[in-house]
Short mmCIF file of C-alpha atoms in Angstrom, two decimals:
data_model
loop_
_atom_site.label_atom_id
_atom_site.label_comp_id
_atom_site.label_asym_id
_atom_site.label_seq_id
_atom_site.Cartn_x
_atom_site.Cartn_y
_atom_site.Cartn_z
CA UNK C 1 0.00 0.00 0.00
CA UNK C 2 1.33 3.41 -0.98
CA UNK C 3 0.55 6.40 1.23
CA UNK C 4 1.40 10.02 0.48
CA UNK C 5 0.87 13.25 2.40
CA UNK C 6 -1.23 16.02 0.88
CA UNK C 7 0.11 19.50 0.31
CA UNK C 8 -1.66 22.86 0.48
CA UNK C 9 -4.04 23.24 -2.46
CA UNK C 10 -4.21 19.56 -3.42
CA UNK C 11 -7.41 18.42 -5.10
CA UNK C 12 -8.61 14.93 -6.01
CA UNK C 13 -8.23 15.46 -9.75
CA UNK C 14 -4.70 16.87 -9.45
CA UNK C 15 -3.58 14.06 -7.15
CA UNK C 16 -5.11 11.45 -9.46
CA UNK C 17 -3.17 12.92 -12.38
CA UNK C 18 0.09 13.12 -10.44
CA UNK C 19 -0.17 9.76 -8.65
CA UNK C 20 -2.18 7.59 -11.05
CA UNK C 21 -1.43 9.27 -14.36
CA UNK C 22 -4.99 10.31 -15.19
CA UNK C 23 -7.31 12.91 -13.63
CA UNK C 24 -10.26 10.70 -14.64
CA UNK C 25 -9.16 8.26 -11.92
CA UNK C 26 -10.08 10.74 -9.18
CA UNK C 27 -13.14 8.64 -8.19
CA UNK C 28 -10.87 5.63 -7.53
CA UNK C 29 -8.60 7.78 -5.38
CA UNK C 30 -11.59 9.19 -3.51
CA UNK C 31 -13.02 5.69 -2.96
CA UNK C 32 -9.73 4.65 -1.34
CA UNK C 33 -9.97 7.64 1.04
CA UNK C 34 -13.64 7.91 2.04
CA UNK C 35 -12.92 9.71 5.33
CA UNK C 36 -11.39 12.63 3.41
CA UNK C 37 -14.17 13.08 0.87
CA UNK C 38 -16.26 16.16 1.52
CA UNK C 39 -19.40 17.25 -0.29
CA UNK C 40 -18.59 20.89 0.41
CA UNK C 41 -15.12 21.15 -1.04
CA UNK C 42 -12.82 19.56 -3.56
CA UNK C 43 -9.66 20.48 -1.65
CA UNK C 44 -7.96 18.01 0.63
CA UNK C 45 -6.68 19.24 3.99
CA UNK C 46 -2.94 19.87 4.08
CA UNK C 47 -1.02 17.08 5.80
CA UNK C 48 -3.67 14.40 5.25
CA UNK C 49 -2.53 10.83 4.65
CA UNK C 50 -3.72 9.78 1.17
CA UNK C 51 -3.92 6.07 0.35
CA UNK C 52 -3.04 5.51 -3.30
CA UNK C 53 -4.99 2.55 -4.72
CA UNK C 54 -3.37 0.02 -7.00
CA UNK C 55 -4.90 0.23 -10.46
CA UNK C 56 -5.13 -3.26 -11.99
CA UNK C 57 -4.25 -2.28 -15.55
CA UNK C 58 -3.24 1.16 -16.71
CA UNK C 59 -6.11 2.49 -18.76
CA UNK C 60 -5.63 4.64 -21.80
CA UNK C 61 -5.12 8.14 -20.52
CA UNK C 62 -8.42 10.01 -20.78
CA UNK C 63 -6.96 13.41 -20.00
CA UNK C 64 -4.11 14.20 -22.36
CA UNK C 65 -2.87 17.44 -20.82
CA UNK C 66 -2.30 18.84 -17.40
CA UNK C 67 -4.29 21.80 -16.20
CA UNK C 68 -2.67 25.09 -17.32
CA UNK C 69 -1.49 25.88 -13.80
CA UNK C 70 0.25 22.47 -13.55
CA UNK C 71 2.39 22.85 -16.70
CA UNK C 72 6.12 22.35 -16.13
#
């Protein structure tokens, strides 16, 4: 099991892209961390322990680009 610590400003879609390679996998990441899911906000508290689920087979990437603010 892989666990990471959230940083200020992390969101489920950004973490899914960074950790799982596809922002469309945010629901899988959220399902692995039900205690952190909030209906009121998309942001994850800073310093939270995030469990990264194992994805059985890497799916074809649904999102081809990062968000503009995440470009390197």
